[in-house]
Amino acid sequence: MDPRRSIQDVIRCDLCDDNFVQSYCDYCYTNLCKPCIGEHISDGYDKHKIVSFDQRRSTLIYPKCKTHPNKTCELQSKQNNEFICTICSASDQVKGHDFVVLDDLCESKKIDIKRDIEELEKVISPTYEDAAKNLENQIANLEKEYEKLTTELSKKQEEWHKEIDKVVSRMKDKIDGFKVKHRDVLVKHLNEIKKIKTSIQESLTAFRELEESNVVSSIMDYRPRNKEFSELPPKVTVSMTTFHPKTINSDQIFDMFGSLKSFETKTDKNGYK
């Protein structure tokens, strides 16, 4: 079926709104059925141009001449691009001008328009459509892509936490080792002190017995030990193990943790071609 015919079978007359359209006024842009044509041109035939509906808008509507209102301009001056009627073309004002026939110029322009429409529809517009879809997809995936970055960052955070836990665990083991050795030093010194103290107590007991004794030989065997006990053993002082934390340098940690490379924007003039 002819698509133009199918459109014609649907559109109604603009005057009566009842009959299907059969004709068209190219000057008034009015859809007409046959019975309404007479009414439409009743105000003057020259004011209208009736054509078949299939030939609608095929009549060129020339601009009115500013100097001669009853004439239309069918020429254009190549020198100043002014529209000129045939009477004006002979005037002294445009003497020496070259003229182009608007009919020919319009036909050439129509060819250009048709070619441009085809290029816009088949090449340019689809290119913009593809570009828009590509950008929409990038925007739609933006949240997901940046979520990957934060997930990667969280994994690095867990790694650091594990390493810090390992460091803390090692230091705690060292503290436990220091504590055992510290205790051993103190216990050893305590045992030495207790041993001497025991000797002193034993000596005191023996000396008290001698003090009450009347046995000459025993008294004569007495050997004083005060000088020996007065020579005190070296005092052992063990300082407490201490922790010396280093100052946390946030900038240093930031550099060691990793770095973020910002997005880059590049403009390629031939990117969509």
PDB file of C-alpha atoms in Angstrom:
ATOM      1  CA  MET A   1       0.000   0.000   0.000  1.00  0.00           C
ATOM      2  CA  ASP A   2       1.192   3.497  -0.837  1.00  0.00           C
ATOM      3  CA  PRO A   3       2.000   5.104   2.553  1.00  0.00           C
ATOM      4  CA  ARG A   4       1.026   8.532   1.276  1.00  0.00           C
ATOM      5  CA  ARG A   5      -2.349   7.134   0.275  1.00  0.00           C
ATOM      6  CA  SER A   6      -2.871   5.551   3.677  1.00  0.00           C
ATOM      7  CA  ILE A   7      -2.230   8.932   5.338  1.00  0.00           C
ATOM      8  CA  GLN A   8      -4.711  10.536   2.984  1.00  0.00           C
ATOM      9  CA  ASP A   9      -7.363   7.981   3.984  1.00  0.00           C
ATOM     10  CA  VAL A  10      -7.012   9.017   7.642  1.00  0.00           C
ATOM     11  CA  ILE A  11      -6.783  12.840   7.399  1.00  0.00           C
ATOM     12  CA  ARG A  12     -10.040  14.759   7.207  1.00  0.00           C
ATOM     13  CA  CYS A  13     -10.882  18.018   5.464  1.00  0.00           C
ATOM     14  CA  ASP A  14      -9.987  21.068   7.580  1.00  0.00           C
ATOM     15  CA  LEU A  15     -13.169  22.887   6.530  1.00  0.00           C
ATOM     16  CA  CYS A  16     -15.948  20.327   6.952  1.00  0.00           C
ATOM     17  CA  ASP A  17     -14.176  17.791   9.233  1.00  0.00           C
ATOM     18  CA  ASP A  18     -16.266  15.051   7.598  1.00  0.00           C
ATOM     19  CA  ASN A  19     -14.811  14.077   4.230  1.00  0.00           C
ATOM     20  CA  PHE A  20     -11.398  12.553   3.611  1.00  0.00           C
ATOM     21  CA  VAL A  21      -8.808  14.929   2.243  1.00  0.00           C
ATOM     22  CA  GLN A  22      -8.235  14.938  -1.513  1.00  0.00           C
ATOM     23  CA  SER A  23      -6.582  18.287  -2.205  1.00  0.00           C
ATOM     24  CA  TYR A  24      -4.313  20.776  -0.499  1.00  0.00           C
ATOM     25  CA  CYS A  25      -3.822  24.541  -0.594  1.00  0.00           C
ATOM     26  CA  ASP A  26      -0.097  25.178  -0.859  1.00  0.00           C
ATOM     27  CA  TYR A  27      -0.498  28.828   0.126  1.00  0.00           C
ATOM     28  CA  CYS A  28      -2.702  28.308   3.186  1.00  0.00           C
ATOM     29  CA  TYR A  29      -1.453  24.854   4.221  1.00  0.00           C
ATOM     30  CA  THR A  30      -5.054  23.636   4.324  1.00  0.00           C
ATOM     31  CA  ASN A  31      -6.352  20.071   3.792  1.00  0.00           C
ATOM     32  CA  LEU A  32      -9.403  20.065   1.501  1.00  0.00           C
ATOM     33  CA  CYS A  33     -12.003  17.703   0.141  1.00  0.00           C
ATOM     34  CA  LYS A  34     -13.378  18.330  -3.356  1.00  0.00           C
ATOM     35  CA  PRO A  35     -16.692  19.906  -2.238  1.00  0.00           C
ATOM     36  CA  CYS A  36     -14.881  22.454  -0.020  1.00  0.00           C
ATOM     37  CA  ILE A  37     -12.428  23.718  -2.657  1.00  0.00           C
ATOM     38  CA  GLY A  38     -14.906  26.305  -4.021  1.00  0.00           C
ATOM     39  CA  GLU A  39     -15.604  27.733  -0.584  1.00  0.00           C
ATOM     40  CA  HIS A  40     -11.889  27.927   0.203  1.00  0.00           C
ATOM     41  CA  ILE A  41     -10.983  29.947  -2.950  1.00  0.00           C
ATOM     42  CA  SER A  42     -14.087  32.139  -2.813  1.00  0.00           C
ATOM     43  CA  ASP A  43     -12.081  35.133  -1.538  1.00  0.00           C
ATOM     44  CA  GLY A  44      -9.918  35.130  -4.675  1.00  0.00           C
ATOM     45  CA  TYR A  45      -8.303  32.410  -6.763  1.00  0.00           C
ATOM     46  CA  ASP A  46      -4.948  34.178  -6.908  1.00  0.00           C
ATOM     47  CA  LYS A  47      -4.644  33.977  -3.138  1.00  0.00           C
ATOM     48  CA  HIS A  48      -4.617  30.168  -3.251  1.00  0.00           C
ATOM     49  CA  LYS A  49      -2.841  27.327  -4.977  1.00  0.00           C
ATOM     50  CA  ILE A  50      -4.810  24.088  -5.008  1.00  0.00           C
ATOM     51  CA  VAL A  51      -2.885  20.877  -5.691  1.00  0.00           C
ATOM     52  CA  SER A  52      -3.583  17.207  -5.117  1.00  0.00           C
ATOM     53  CA  PHE A  53      -2.833  15.994  -1.609  1.00  0.00           C
ATOM     54  CA  ASP A  54       0.070  13.905  -2.927  1.00  0.00           C
ATOM     55  CA  GLN A  55       1.663  17.063  -4.375  1.00  0.00           C
ATOM     56  CA  ARG A  56       1.197  19.164  -1.231  1.00  0.00           C
ATOM     57  CA  ARG A  57       3.850  21.839  -0.572  1.00  0.00           C
ATOM     58  CA  SER A  58       5.279  21.403  -4.080  1.00  0.00           C
ATOM     59  CA  THR A  59       4.452  25.015  -5.040  1.00  0.00           C
ATOM     60  CA  LEU A  60       7.175  27.515  -4.240  1.00  0.00           C
ATOM     61  CA  ILE A  61       5.924  30.556  -2.316  1.00  0.00           C
ATOM     62  CA  TYR A  62       8.086  33.447  -3.412  1.00  0.00           C
ATOM     63  CA  PRO A  63       8.643  36.514  -1.203  1.00  0.00           C
ATOM     64  CA  LYS A  64       6.666  39.667  -2.039  1.00  0.00           C
ATOM     65  CA  CYS A  65       8.570  42.512  -3.650  1.00  0.00           C
ATOM     66  CA  LYS A  66       9.011  45.479  -1.274  1.00  0.00           C
ATOM     67  CA  THR A  67       8.795  47.947  -4.149  1.00  0.00           C
ATOM     68  CA  HIS A  68       6.041  46.259  -6.164  1.00  0.00           C
ATOM     69  CA  PRO A  69       3.581  44.610  -3.706  1.00  0.00           C
ATOM     70  CA  ASN A  70       1.705  42.810  -6.468  1.00  0.00           C
ATOM     71  CA  LYS A  71       4.856  41.133  -7.742  1.00  0.00           C
ATOM     72  CA  THR A  72       6.805  38.240  -6.271  1.00  0.00           C
ATOM     73  CA  CYS A  73      10.576  37.994  -6.200  1.00  0.00           C
ATOM     74  CA  GLU A  74      11.773  35.126  -8.341  1.00  0.00           C
ATOM     75  CA  LEU A  75      15.392  36.280  -8.575  1.00  0.00           C
ATOM     76  CA  GLN A  76      18.245  36.841  -6.114  1.00  0.00           C
ATOM     77  CA  SER A  77      21.163  39.192  -6.566  1.00  0.00           C
ATOM     78  CA  LYS A  78      24.544  37.496  -6.280  1.00  0.00           C
ATOM     79  CA  GLN A  79      26.081  40.783  -5.170  1.00  0.00           C
ATOM     80  CA  ASN A  80      23.922  41.574  -2.102  1.00  0.00           C
ATOM     81  CA  ASN A  81      21.710  38.438  -1.793  1.00  0.00           C
ATOM     82  CA  GLU A  82      18.577  40.613  -2.019  1.00  0.00           C
ATOM     83  CA  PHE A  83      15.416  39.070  -3.462  1.00  0.00           C
ATOM     84  CA  ILE A  84      14.440  40.850  -6.679  1.00  0.00           C
ATOM     85  CA  CYS A  85      11.310  40.824  -8.847  1.00  0.00           C
ATOM     86  CA  THR A  86      11.596  40.949 -12.647  1.00  0.00           C
ATOM     87  CA  ILE A  87      10.686  44.670 -12.712  1.00  0.00           C
ATOM     88  CA  CYS A  88      13.352  45.570 -10.130  1.00  0.00           C
ATOM     89  CA  SER A  89      15.938  43.549 -12.019  1.00  0.00           C
ATOM     90  CA  ALA A  90      15.851  46.206 -14.758  1.00  0.00           C
ATOM     91  CA  SER A  91      16.256  49.162 -12.371  1.00  0.00           C
ATOM     92  CA  ASP A  92      19.402  51.259 -12.005  1.00  0.00           C
ATOM     93  CA  GLN A  93      19.744  50.187  -8.337  1.00  0.00           C
ATOM     94  CA  VAL A  94      20.830  46.688  -9.340  1.00  0.00           C
ATOM     95  CA  LYS A  95      22.524  47.630 -12.580  1.00  0.00           C
ATOM     96  CA  GLY A  96      25.480  45.362 -13.232  1.00  0.00           C
ATOM     97  CA  HIS A  97      24.273  42.727 -10.738  1.00  0.00           C
ATOM     98  CA  ASP A  98      24.206  39.074 -11.595  1.00  0.00           C
ATOM     99  CA  PHE A  99      21.024  37.193 -10.743  1.00  0.00           C
ATOM    100  CA  VAL A 100      20.184  33.605  -9.917  1.00  0.00           C
ATOM    101  CA  VAL A 101      16.719  32.114 -10.442  1.00  0.00           C
ATOM    102  CA  LEU A 102      15.194  31.247  -7.063  1.00  0.00           C
ATOM    103  CA  ASP A 103      13.483  28.216  -8.541  1.00  0.00           C
ATOM    104  CA  ASP A 104      16.858  26.721  -9.504  1.00  0.00           C
ATOM    105  CA  LEU A 105      18.424  27.819  -6.244  1.00  0.00           C
ATOM    106  CA  CYS A 106      15.608  26.249  -4.213  1.00  0.00           C
ATOM    107  CA  GLU A 107      15.931  23.003  -6.148  1.00  0.00           C
ATOM    108  CA  SER A 108      19.655  22.944  -5.407  1.00  0.00           C
ATOM    109  CA  LYS A 109      18.981  23.778  -1.741  1.00  0.00           C
ATOM    110  CA  LYS A 110      16.399  20.996  -1.532  1.00  0.00           C
ATOM    111  CA  ILE A 111      19.004  18.526  -2.782  1.00  0.00           C
ATOM    112  CA  ASP A 112      21.402  19.808  -0.103  1.00  0.00           C
ATOM    113  CA  ILE A 113      18.670  19.562   2.545  1.00  0.00           C
ATOM    114  CA  LYS A 114      17.802  16.010   1.516  1.00  0.00           C
ATOM    115  CA  ARG A 115      21.475  15.030   1.625  1.00  0.00           C
ATOM    116  CA  ASP A 116      21.950  16.702   5.025  1.00  0.00           C
ATOM    117  CA  ILE A 117      18.838  15.015   6.433  1.00  0.00           C
ATOM    118  CA  GLU A 118      20.110  11.638   5.283  1.00  0.00           C
ATOM    119  CA  GLU A 119      23.522  12.299   6.847  1.00  0.00           C
ATOM    120  CA  LEU A 120      21.915  13.494  10.080  1.00  0.00           C
ATOM    121  CA  GLU A 121      19.596  10.475  10.274  1.00  0.00           C
ATOM    122  CA  LYS A 122      22.032   7.759   9.208  1.00  0.00           C
ATOM    123  CA  VAL A 123      25.411   9.018  10.433  1.00  0.00           C
ATOM    124  CA  ILE A 124      25.433  12.003  12.793  1.00  0.00           C
ATOM    125  CA  SER A 125      22.381  11.265  14.948  1.00  0.00           C
ATOM    126  CA  PRO A 126      23.300   7.555  15.486  1.00  0.00           C
ATOM    127  CA  THR A 127      26.814   8.652  16.460  1.00  0.00           C
ATOM    128  CA  TYR A 128      25.402  10.943  19.151  1.00  0.00           C
ATOM    129  CA  GLU A 129      23.029   8.174  20.205  1.00  0.00           C
ATOM    130  CA  ASP A 130      25.935   5.747  20.633  1.00  0.00           C
ATOM    131  CA  ALA A 131      27.939   8.387  22.502  1.00  0.00           C
ATOM    132  CA  ALA A 132      25.017   9.049  24.857  1.00  0.00           C
ATOM    133  CA  LYS A 133      24.518   5.318  25.503  1.00  0.00           C
ATOM    134  CA  ASN A 134      28.229   4.886  26.172  1.00  0.00           C
ATOM    135  CA  LEU A 135      28.212   7.753  28.690  1.00  0.00           C
ATOM    136  CA  GLU A 136      25.019   6.444  30.319  1.00  0.00           C
ATOM    137  CA  ASN A 137      26.640   3.025  30.713  1.00  0.00           C
ATOM    138  CA  GLN A 138      29.733   4.615  32.254  1.00  0.00           C
ATOM    139  CA  ILE A 139      27.566   6.567  34.703  1.00  0.00           C
ATOM    140  CA  ALA A 140      25.533   3.444  35.511  1.00  0.00           C
ATOM    141  CA  ASN A 141      28.735   1.473  36.236  1.00  0.00           C
ATOM    142  CA  LEU A 142      30.387   4.280  38.190  1.00  0.00           C
ATOM    143  CA  GLU A 143      29.053   3.165  41.586  1.00  0.00           C
ATOM    144  CA  LYS A 144      30.176  -0.423  40.974  1.00  0.00           C
ATOM    145  CA  GLU A 145      33.669   0.585  39.840  1.00  0.00           C
ATOM    146  CA  TYR A 146      34.243   2.892  42.810  1.00  0.00           C
ATOM    147  CA  GLU A 147      32.869   0.196  45.116  1.00  0.00           C
ATOM    148  CA  LYS A 148      35.664  -2.056  43.819  1.00  0.00           C
ATOM    149  CA  LEU A 149      38.172   0.600  44.883  1.00  0.00           C
ATOM    150  CA  THR A 150      36.759   0.838  48.412  1.00  0.00           C
ATOM    151  CA  THR A 151      36.692  -2.985  48.651  1.00  0.00           C
ATOM    152  CA  GLU A 152      40.356  -3.113  47.617  1.00  0.00           C
ATOM    153  CA  LEU A 153      41.122  -0.454  50.212  1.00  0.00           C
ATOM    154  CA  SER A 154      39.292  -2.463  52.901  1.00  0.00           C
ATOM    155  CA  LYS A 155      41.328  -5.567  51.996  1.00  0.00           C
ATOM    156  CA  LYS A 156      44.521  -3.538  52.439  1.00  0.00           C
ATOM    157  CA  GLN A 157      43.201  -2.357  55.780  1.00  0.00           C
ATOM    158  CA  GLU A 158      42.664  -5.973  56.872  1.00  0.00           C
ATOM    159  CA  GLU A 159      46.218  -6.845  55.763  1.00  0.00           C
ATOM    160  CA  TRP A 160      47.608  -4.012  57.866  1.00  0.00           C
ATOM    161  CA  HIS A 161      45.485  -5.066  60.825  1.00  0.00           C
ATOM    162  CA  LYS A 162      46.887  -8.588  60.524  1.00  0.00           C
ATOM    163  CA  GLU A 163      50.454  -7.304  60.337  1.00  0.00           C
ATOM    164  CA  ILE A 164      49.881  -5.021  63.335  1.00  0.00           C
ATOM    165  CA  ASP A 165      48.368  -7.960  65.240  1.00  0.00           C
ATOM    166  CA  LYS A 166      51.481  -9.984  64.403  1.00  0.00           C
ATOM    167  CA  VAL A 167      53.746  -7.182  65.643  1.00  0.00           C
ATOM    168  CA  VAL A 168      51.755  -6.813  68.865  1.00  0.00           C
ATOM    169  CA  SER A 169      51.803 -10.583  69.377  1.00  0.00           C
ATOM    170  CA  ARG A 170      55.595 -10.702  68.932  1.00  0.00           C
ATOM    171  CA  MET A 171      56.064  -7.831  71.368  1.00  0.00           C
ATOM    172  CA  LYS A 172      53.791  -9.519  73.923  1.00  0.00           C
ATOM    173  CA  ASP A 173      55.887 -12.668  73.601  1.00  0.00           C
ATOM    174  CA  LYS A 174      58.986 -10.568  74.231  1.00  0.00           C
ATOM    175  CA  ILE A 175      57.343  -8.976  77.273  1.00  0.00           C
ATOM    176  CA  ASP A 176      56.541 -12.451  78.634  1.00  0.00           C
ATOM    177  CA  GLY A 177      60.187 -13.446  78.076  1.00  0.00           C
ATOM    178  CA  PHE A 178      61.466 -10.318  79.812  1.00  0.00           C
ATOM    179  CA  LYS A 179      59.115 -10.938  82.714  1.00  0.00           C
ATOM    180  CA  VAL A 180      60.450 -14.473  83.223  1.00  0.00           C
ATOM    181  CA  LYS A 181      64.081 -13.304  83.100  1.00  0.00           C
ATOM    182  CA  HIS A 182      63.304 -10.342  85.365  1.00  0.00           C
ATOM    183  CA  ARG A 183      61.727 -12.679  87.890  1.00  0.00           C
ATOM    184  CA  ASP A 184      64.658 -15.104  87.636  1.00  0.00           C
ATOM    185  CA  VAL A 185      67.147 -12.325  88.473  1.00  0.00           C
ATOM    186  CA  LEU A 186      65.109 -11.191  91.478  1.00  0.00           C
ATOM    187  CA  VAL A 187      64.507 -14.760  92.718  1.00  0.00           C
ATOM    188  CA  LYS A 188      68.215 -15.590  92.455  1.00  0.00           C
ATOM    189  CA  HIS A 189      69.149 -12.515  94.491  1.00  0.00           C
ATOM    190  CA  LEU A 190      66.390 -13.267  96.994  1.00  0.00           C
ATOM    191  CA  ASN A 191      67.689 -16.799  97.467  1.00  0.00           C
ATOM    192  CA  GLU A 192      71.190 -15.429  98.111  1.00  0.00           C
ATOM    193  CA  ILE A 193      69.799 -13.031 100.729  1.00  0.00           C
ATOM    194  CA  LYS A 194      67.733 -15.765 102.357  1.00  0.00           C
ATOM    195  CA  LYS A 195      70.759 -18.079 102.467  1.00  0.00           C
ATOM    196  CA  ILE A 196      72.809 -15.450 104.301  1.00  0.00           C
ATOM    197  CA  LYS A 197      69.876 -14.711 106.573  1.00  0.00           C
ATOM    198  CA  THR A 198      69.631 -18.378 107.429  1.00  0.00           C
ATOM    199  CA  SER A 199      73.346 -18.423 108.242  1.00  0.00           C
ATOM    200  CA  ILE A 200      72.874 -15.415 110.505  1.00  0.00           C
ATOM    201  CA  GLN A 201      70.008 -17.123 112.360  1.00  0.00           C
ATOM    202  CA  GLU A 202      72.046 -20.276 112.765  1.00  0.00           C
ATOM    203  CA  SER A 203      75.000 -18.248 114.056  1.00  0.00           C
ATOM    204  CA  LEU A 204      72.784 -16.380 116.509  1.00  0.00           C
ATOM    205  CA  THR A 205      71.483 -19.639 117.898  1.00  0.00           C
ATOM    206  CA  ALA A 206      74.999 -21.008 118.317  1.00  0.00           C
ATOM    207  CA  PHE A 207      76.300 -17.768 119.822  1.00  0.00           C
ATOM    208  CA  ARG A 208      73.468 -17.669 122.367  1.00  0.00           C
ATOM    209  CA  GLU A 209      74.300 -21.207 123.435  1.00  0.00           C
ATOM    210  CA  LEU A 210      77.958 -20.228 123.816  1.00  0.00           C
ATOM    211  CA  GLU A 211      76.918 -17.209 125.813  1.00  0.00           C
ATOM    212  CA  GLU A 212      75.288 -19.502 128.370  1.00  0.00           C
ATOM    213  CA  SER A 213      77.931 -22.202 128.087  1.00  0.00           C
ATOM    214  CA  ASN A 214      80.503 -23.016 130.767  1.00  0.00           C
ATOM    215  CA  VAL A 215      82.512 -25.304 128.606  1.00  0.00           C
ATOM    216  CA  VAL A 216      85.896 -23.700 128.221  1.00  0.00           C
ATOM    217  CA  SER A 217      86.860 -25.478 125.028  1.00  0.00           C
ATOM    218  CA  SER A 218      83.612 -24.465 123.313  1.00  0.00           C
ATOM    219  CA  ILE A 219      83.973 -20.892 124.405  1.00  0.00           C
ATOM    220  CA  MET A 220      87.531 -20.834 123.132  1.00  0.00           C
ATOM    221  CA  ASP A 221      86.400 -22.141 119.716  1.00  0.00           C
ATOM    222  CA  TYR A 222      84.174 -19.105 119.217  1.00  0.00           C
ATOM    223  CA  ARG A 223      84.908 -17.262 115.987  1.00  0.00           C
ATOM    224  CA  PRO A 224      83.060 -13.978 115.409  1.00  0.00           C
ATOM    225  CA  ARG A 225      81.185 -13.644 112.079  1.00  0.00           C
ATOM    226  CA  ASN A 226      79.835 -10.122 112.387  1.00  0.00           C
ATOM    227  CA  LYS A 227      82.486  -8.761 110.049  1.00  0.00           C
ATOM    228  CA  GLU A 228      81.567 -11.442 107.505  1.00  0.00           C
ATOM    229  CA  PHE A 229      77.848 -10.699 107.761  1.00  0.00           C
ATOM    230  CA  SER A 230      78.465  -6.952 107.739  1.00  0.00           C
ATOM    231  CA  GLU A 231      79.901  -7.232 104.279  1.00  0.00           C
ATOM    232  CA  LEU A 232      76.552  -7.047 102.562  1.00  0.00           C
ATOM    233  CA  PRO A 233      76.143  -8.626  99.152  1.00  0.00           C
ATOM    234  CA  PRO A 234      75.840  -6.289  96.127  1.00  0.00           C
ATOM    235  CA  LYS A 235      72.397  -4.849  95.850  1.00  0.00           C
ATOM    236  CA  VAL A 236      70.721  -5.967  92.640  1.00  0.00           C
ATOM    237  CA  THR A 237      68.363  -3.401  91.141  1.00  0.00           C
ATOM    238  CA  VAL A 238      66.425  -4.484  88.075  1.00  0.00           C
ATOM    239  CA  SER A 239      64.720  -1.717  86.148  1.00  0.00           C
ATOM    240  CA  MET A 240      61.270  -2.368  84.746  1.00  0.00           C
ATOM    241  CA  THR A 241      60.978  -3.182  81.061  1.00  0.00           C
ATOM    242  CA  THR A 242      59.464  -0.193  79.274  1.00  0.00           C
ATOM    243  CA  PHE A 243      57.702   0.376  75.994  1.00  0.00           C
ATOM    244  CA  HIS A 244      58.814   3.288  73.839  1.00  0.00           C
ATOM    245  CA  PRO A 245      56.176   3.884  71.166  1.00  0.00           C
ATOM    246  CA  LYS A 246      57.197   5.779  68.095  1.00  0.00           C
ATOM    247  CA  THR A 247      55.282   8.859  67.018  1.00  0.00           C
ATOM    248  CA  ILE A 248      52.694   7.988  64.425  1.00  0.00           C
ATOM    249  CA  ASN A 249      53.403   9.895  61.244  1.00  0.00           C
ATOM    250  CA  SER A 250      50.132  10.007  59.351  1.00  0.00           C
ATOM    251  CA  ASP A 251      51.759  11.215  56.134  1.00  0.00           C
ATOM    252  CA  GLN A 252      54.302   8.396  56.265  1.00  0.00           C
ATOM    253  CA  ILE A 253      51.590   5.832  56.883  1.00  0.00           C
ATOM    254  CA  PHE A 254      49.568   7.269  54.016  1.00  0.00           C
ATOM    255  CA  ASP A 255      52.547   6.900  51.661  1.00  0.00           C
ATOM    256  CA  MET A 256      53.285   3.359  52.861  1.00  0.00           C
ATOM    257  CA  PHE A 257      49.645   2.297  52.653  1.00  0.00           C
ATOM    258  CA  GLY A 258      49.382   3.062  48.942  1.00  0.00           C
ATOM    259  CA  SER A 259      48.391   5.849  46.626  1.00  0.00           C
ATOM    260  CA  LEU A 260      45.351   6.890  44.645  1.00  0.00           C
ATOM    261  CA  LYS A 261      45.674   7.976  41.055  1.00  0.00           C
ATOM    262  CA  SER A 262      42.908  10.391  40.168  1.00  0.00           C
ATOM    263  CA  PHE A 263      40.762   9.904  37.083  1.00  0.00           C
ATOM    264  CA  GLU A 264      42.049  11.500  33.892  1.00  0.00           C
ATOM    265  CA  THR A 265      39.995  13.410  31.373  1.00  0.00           C
ATOM    266  CA  LYS A 266      41.193  13.247  27.791  1.00  0.00           C
ATOM    267  CA  THR A 267      39.563  15.009  24.880  1.00  0.00           C
ATOM    268  CA  ASP A 268      39.900  13.304  21.513  1.00  0.00           C
ATOM    269  CA  LYS A 269      38.544  15.386  18.663  1.00  0.00           C
ATOM    270  CA  ASN A 270      38.248  12.263  16.481  1.00  0.00           C
ATOM    271  CA  GLY A 271      37.012  10.019  19.277  1.00  0.00           C
ATOM    272  CA  TYR A 272      33.471   9.538  17.937  1.00  0.00           C
ATOM    273  CA  LYS A 273      34.486   9.136  14.315  1.00  0.00           C
TER     274      LYS A 273
END
